């Protein structure tokens, strides 16, 4: 009982195209010298290689730019293909790997293209519960900024201390009233300048 191997393109430049796989070694790529030629900019010239060993095909990436994937997993080494595996070349090219029996009385495994995929209904939207009751509104009384008031008070105290020091220094140091032209109005209040 002989088997036939093929790729069926599920998405890419020619959806539905079938590629028969024959021979001990095939390359897949954009270049026309490949056993499987897919003319698409996302495919490298020599993208991947298929090697037939022990009645099965083994797929390996050839250092392609966009990668080779089997069932969504990027290949880091050779992978043995099984019927029904999904092979992706980059992000846009998706191939279905099929093994067909050549015996007329045998069961034929066909590509998924001929068998409609089961329709999975979208998940029902999550039931939303009633919104929680609104939180009570608390109003906080506006408190004047103490920081600014404290700053003004500190500056005022410092200025008063400096003024007192200047007046005291003027009594002690200067008998000629040289402070009077600078602080005349203030010093007249305290009786220093006449």
mmCIF file of C-alpha atoms in Angstrom:
data_model
loop_
_atom_site.group_PDB
_atom_site.id
_atom_site.type_symbol
_atom_site.label_atom_id
_atom_site.label_comp_id
_atom_site.label_asym_id
_atom_site.label_seq_id
_atom_site.Cartn_x
_atom_site.Cartn_y
_atom_site.Cartn_z
ATOM 1 C CA UNK A 1 0.000 0.000 0.000
ATOM 2 C CA UNK A 2 1.650 3.222 -1.198
ATOM 3 C CA UNK A 3 0.920 6.669 0.139
ATOM 4 C CA UNK A 4 0.831 10.042 -1.554
ATOM 5 C CA UNK A 5 1.935 13.199 0.180
ATOM 6 C CA UNK A 6 0.798 16.686 -0.667
ATOM 7 C CA UNK A 7 0.471 20.266 0.491
ATOM 8 C CA UNK A 8 -2.790 22.165 -0.038
ATOM 9 C CA UNK A 9 -2.515 25.944 0.186
ATOM 10 C CA UNK A 10 -5.054 27.320 2.675
ATOM 11 C CA UNK A 11 -3.922 30.933 2.402
ATOM 12 C CA UNK A 12 -1.399 32.656 0.185
ATOM 13 C CA UNK A 13 -1.175 33.726 -3.453
ATOM 14 C CA UNK A 14 -3.148 30.682 -4.790
ATOM 15 C CA UNK A 15 -5.532 29.284 -2.121
ATOM 16 C CA UNK A 16 -6.637 25.724 -2.916
ATOM 17 C CA UNK A 17 -3.507 24.948 -4.968
ATOM 18 C CA UNK A 18 -2.213 21.391 -4.420
ATOM 19 C CA UNK A 19 1.506 20.543 -4.400
ATOM 20 C CA UNK A 20 2.321 16.818 -4.796
ATOM 21 C CA UNK A 21 5.388 15.846 -2.797
ATOM 22 C CA UNK A 22 7.576 13.310 -4.588
ATOM 23 C CA UNK A 23 11.218 12.452 -4.105
ATOM 24 C CA UNK A 24 13.675 11.991 -1.272
ATOM 25 C CA UNK A 25 14.466 15.682 -0.972
ATOM 26 C CA UNK A 26 12.499 18.762 -1.969
ATOM 27 C CA UNK A 27 13.057 22.425 -1.331
ATOM 28 C CA UNK A 28 10.307 24.973 -0.855
ATOM 29 C CA UNK A 29 10.841 28.564 -1.901
ATOM 30 C CA UNK A 30 10.288 31.454 -4.266
ATOM 31 C CA UNK A 31 12.931 30.324 -6.788
ATOM 32 C CA UNK A 32 11.648 28.271 -9.764
ATOM 33 C CA UNK A 33 14.295 25.567 -9.154
ATOM 34 C CA UNK A 34 12.488 24.413 -5.970
ATOM 35 C CA UNK A 35 10.339 21.275 -5.880
ATOM 36 C CA UNK A 36 7.560 23.403 -4.362
ATOM 37 C CA UNK A 37 7.603 26.909 -5.829
ATOM 38 C CA UNK A 38 5.518 29.598 -4.148
ATOM 39 C CA UNK A 39 5.914 32.979 -5.787
ATOM 40 C CA UNK A 40 5.440 35.367 -2.886
ATOM 41 C CA UNK A 41 7.699 38.112 -1.510
ATOM 42 C CA UNK A 42 7.362 36.714 2.043
ATOM 43 C CA UNK A 43 8.998 33.434 0.976
ATOM 44 C CA UNK A 44 12.798 33.146 0.763
ATOM 45 C CA UNK A 45 14.366 31.855 -2.452
ATOM 46 C CA UNK A 46 15.245 28.605 -0.620
ATOM 47 C CA UNK A 47 12.890 28.765 2.380
ATOM 48 C CA UNK A 48 12.622 25.185 3.713
ATOM 49 C CA UNK A 49 13.587 21.587 2.891
ATOM 50 C CA UNK A 50 11.563 18.349 2.967
ATOM 51 C CA UNK A 51 13.494 15.093 3.393
ATOM 52 C CA UNK A 52 11.764 11.686 3.002
ATOM 53 C CA UNK A 53 12.957 9.190 5.647
ATOM 54 C CA UNK A 54 11.254 6.087 7.034
ATOM 55 C CA UNK A 55 8.037 6.683 5.108
ATOM 56 C CA UNK A 56 7.631 10.226 6.460
ATOM 57 C CA UNK A 57 8.600 13.715 5.409
ATOM 58 C CA UNK A 58 10.826 15.770 7.706
ATOM 59 C CA UNK A 59 10.633 19.562 7.378
ATOM 60 C CA UNK A 60 13.423 21.982 8.271
ATOM 61 C CA UNK A 61 13.870 25.710 7.826
ATOM 62 C CA UNK A 62 16.821 26.804 5.682
ATOM 63 C CA UNK A 63 17.522 30.054 7.565
ATOM 64 C CA UNK A 64 14.597 31.878 6.008
ATOM 65 C CA UNK A 65 13.944 35.490 6.912
ATOM 66 C CA UNK A 66 10.303 35.069 7.964
ATOM 67 C CA UNK A 67 10.564 31.560 9.462
ATOM 68 C CA UNK A 68 8.852 28.210 9.024
ATOM 69 C CA UNK A 69 6.143 27.083 11.466
ATOM 70 C CA UNK A 70 4.415 23.752 12.120
ATOM 71 C CA UNK A 71 1.086 24.045 13.951
ATOM 72 C CA UNK A 72 2.014 27.551 15.090
ATOM 73 C CA UNK A 73 5.464 26.632 16.487
ATOM 74 C CA UNK A 74 8.517 28.146 14.811
ATOM 75 C CA UNK A 75 10.972 25.477 13.707
ATOM 76 C CA UNK A 76 14.310 25.520 15.485
ATOM 77 C CA UNK A 77 15.297 22.126 14.009
ATOM 78 C CA UNK A 78 13.864 19.330 11.839
ATOM 79 C CA UNK A 79 10.221 18.296 12.450
ATOM 80 C CA UNK A 80 8.464 15.097 11.323
ATOM 81 C CA UNK A 81 5.218 15.973 9.539
ATOM 82 C CA UNK A 82 1.950 14.179 10.277
ATOM 83 C CA UNK A 83 -1.205 14.258 8.203
ATOM 84 C CA UNK A 84 -3.247 17.334 9.107
ATOM 85 C CA UNK A 85 -0.256 19.424 10.209
ATOM 86 C CA UNK A 86 -0.483 23.102 9.336
ATOM 87 C CA UNK A 87 2.742 24.452 7.853
ATOM 88 C CA UNK A 88 3.164 28.227 7.716
ATOM 89 C CA UNK A 89 5.864 29.978 5.750
ATOM 90 C CA UNK A 90 6.124 33.455 7.247
ATOM 91 C CA UNK A 91 2.829 34.968 8.342
ATOM 92 C CA UNK A 92 0.738 34.805 5.143
ATOM 93 C CA UNK A 93 1.431 31.415 3.534
ATOM 94 C CA UNK A 94 -0.432 28.510 5.181
ATOM 95 C CA UNK A 95 -0.216 24.955 3.814
ATOM 96 C CA UNK A 96 -2.071 21.831 4.981
ATOM 97 C CA UNK A 97 0.062 18.651 4.919
ATOM 98 C CA UNK A 98 -1.937 15.575 3.799
ATOM 99 C CA UNK A 99 -1.066 11.909 3.457
ATOM 100 C CA UNK A 100 -3.306 10.162 0.919
ATOM 101 C CA UNK A 101 -3.540 6.393 0.566
ATOM 102 C CA UNK A 102 -3.168 5.057 -3.003
ATOM 103 C CA UNK A 103 -5.137 1.866 -2.204
ATOM 104 C CA UNK A 104 -8.663 2.106 -3.675
ATOM 105 C CA UNK A 105 -10.182 0.317 -0.671
ATOM 106 C CA UNK A 106 -8.314 2.389 1.920
ATOM 107 C CA UNK A 107 -9.673 5.340 3.753
ATOM 108 C CA UNK A 108 -8.678 8.595 2.106
ATOM 109 C CA UNK A 109 -7.601 11.475 4.290
ATOM 110 C CA UNK A 110 -8.424 14.613 2.420
ATOM 111 C CA UNK A 111 -7.404 18.161 2.966
ATOM 112 C CA UNK A 112 -9.425 20.246 5.352
ATOM 113 C CA UNK A 113 -10.363 22.433 2.433
ATOM 114 C CA UNK A 114 -12.861 19.823 1.237
ATOM 115 C CA UNK A 115 -14.244 19.272 4.738
ATOM 116 C CA UNK A 116 -15.830 22.413 6.110
ATOM 117 C CA UNK A 117 -14.390 23.483 9.401
ATOM 118 C CA UNK A 118 -16.795 23.262 12.301
ATOM 119 C CA UNK A 119 -18.452 26.544 13.037
ATOM 120 C CA UNK A 120 -17.658 27.629 16.534
ATOM 121 C CA UNK A 121 -20.078 30.235 17.786
ATOM 122 C CA UNK A 122 -18.453 33.298 19.233
ATOM 123 C CA UNK A 123 -18.371 33.351 23.000
ATOM 124 C CA UNK A 124 -21.422 34.907 24.561
ATOM 125 C CA UNK A 125 -20.774 38.332 25.947
ATOM 126 C CA UNK A 126 -20.143 38.276 29.638
ATOM 127 C CA UNK A 127 -23.184 39.074 31.688
ATOM 128 C CA UNK A 128 -22.708 42.397 33.302
ATOM 129 C CA UNK A 129 -23.967 42.681 36.812
ATOM 130 C CA UNK A 130 -25.654 45.794 38.025
ATOM 131 C CA UNK A 131 -23.189 48.564 38.704
ATOM 132 C CA UNK A 132 -22.245 48.949 42.334
ATOM 133 C CA UNK A 133 -24.123 51.616 44.234
ATOM 134 C CA UNK A 134 -22.477 54.997 44.086
ATOM 135 C CA UNK A 135 -20.148 55.807 46.899
ATOM 136 C CA UNK A 136 -21.349 58.466 49.314
ATOM 137 C CA UNK A 137 -20.072 61.878 48.475
ATOM 138 C CA UNK A 138 -17.971 63.425 51.166
ATOM 139 C CA UNK A 139 -17.064 67.038 50.943
ATOM 140 C CA UNK A 140 -13.944 68.140 52.627
ATOM 141 C CA UNK A 141 -13.858 71.693 53.866
ATOM 142 C CA UNK A 142 -11.383 73.889 52.124
ATOM 143 C CA UNK A 143 -8.559 74.659 54.491
ATOM 144 C CA UNK A 144 -6.403 77.600 53.634
ATOM 145 C CA UNK A 145 -2.922 76.624 52.723
ATOM 146 C CA UNK A 146 -0.923 76.914 55.899
ATOM 147 C CA UNK A 147 2.306 76.560 54.067
ATOM 148 C CA UNK A 148 1.943 79.912 52.291
ATOM 149 C CA UNK A 149 0.777 81.645 55.471
ATOM 150 C CA UNK A 150 3.667 80.170 57.400
ATOM 151 C CA UNK A 151 6.098 81.311 54.747
ATOM 152 C CA UNK A 152 4.786 84.890 54.876
ATOM 153 C CA UNK A 153 4.947 84.862 58.668
ATOM 154 C CA UNK A 154 8.537 83.566 58.640
ATOM 155 C CA UNK A 155 9.658 86.200 56.124
ATOM 156 C CA UNK A 156 7.999 88.920 58.219
ATOM 157 C CA UNK A 157 9.713 87.734 61.412
ATOM 158 C CA UNK A 158 13.098 87.577 59.693
ATOM 159 C CA UNK A 159 12.647 91.125 58.331
ATOM 160 C CA UNK A 160 11.637 92.442 61.760
ATOM 161 C CA UNK A 161 14.653 90.824 63.396
ATOM 162 C CA UNK A 162 16.949 92.289 60.744
ATOM 163 C CA UNK A 163 15.413 95.729 61.224
ATOM 164 C CA UNK A 164 15.869 95.526 64.987
ATOM 165 C CA UNK A 165 19.476 94.439 64.540
ATOM 166 C CA UNK A 166 20.092 97.337 62.162
ATOM 167 C CA UNK A 167 18.592 99.827 64.622
ATOM 168 C CA UNK A 168 20.612 98.426 67.515
ATOM 169 C CA UNK A 169 23.775 98.494 65.418
ATOM 170 C CA UNK A 170 23.003 102.089 64.412
ATOM 171 C CA UNK A 171 22.754 103.198 68.058
ATOM 172 C CA UNK A 172 25.987 101.499 68.907
ATOM 173 C CA UNK A 173 28.118 102.198 65.869
ATOM 174 C CA UNK A 174 26.968 105.413 64.313
ATOM 175 C CA UNK A 175 26.419 108.567 66.156
ATOM 176 C CA UNK A 176 26.249 110.575 62.917
ATOM 177 C CA UNK A 177 22.949 109.056 61.914
ATOM 178 C CA UNK A 178 24.089 107.525 58.644
ATOM 179 C CA UNK A 179 21.186 105.117 59.011
ATOM 180 C CA UNK A 180 18.708 107.907 58.659
ATOM 181 C CA UNK A 181 18.890 108.255 54.858
ATOM 182 C CA UNK A 182 18.363 104.489 54.410
ATOM 183 C CA UNK A 183 15.702 103.779 56.990
ATOM 184 C CA UNK A 184 14.540 107.346 57.751
ATOM 185 C CA UNK A 185 10.760 106.824 57.854
ATOM 186 C CA UNK A 186 11.013 103.704 59.999
ATOM 187 C CA UNK A 187 13.637 105.151 62.341
ATOM 188 C CA UNK A 188 11.604 108.351 62.832
ATOM 189 C CA UNK A 189 8.787 106.209 64.264
ATOM 190 C CA UNK A 190 11.058 104.837 66.956
ATOM 191 C CA UNK A 191 12.551 108.268 67.559
ATOM 192 C CA UNK A 192 16.057 107.582 66.306
ATOM 193 C CA UNK A 193 16.159 110.041 63.409
ATOM 194 C CA UNK A 194 15.058 113.512 64.221
#
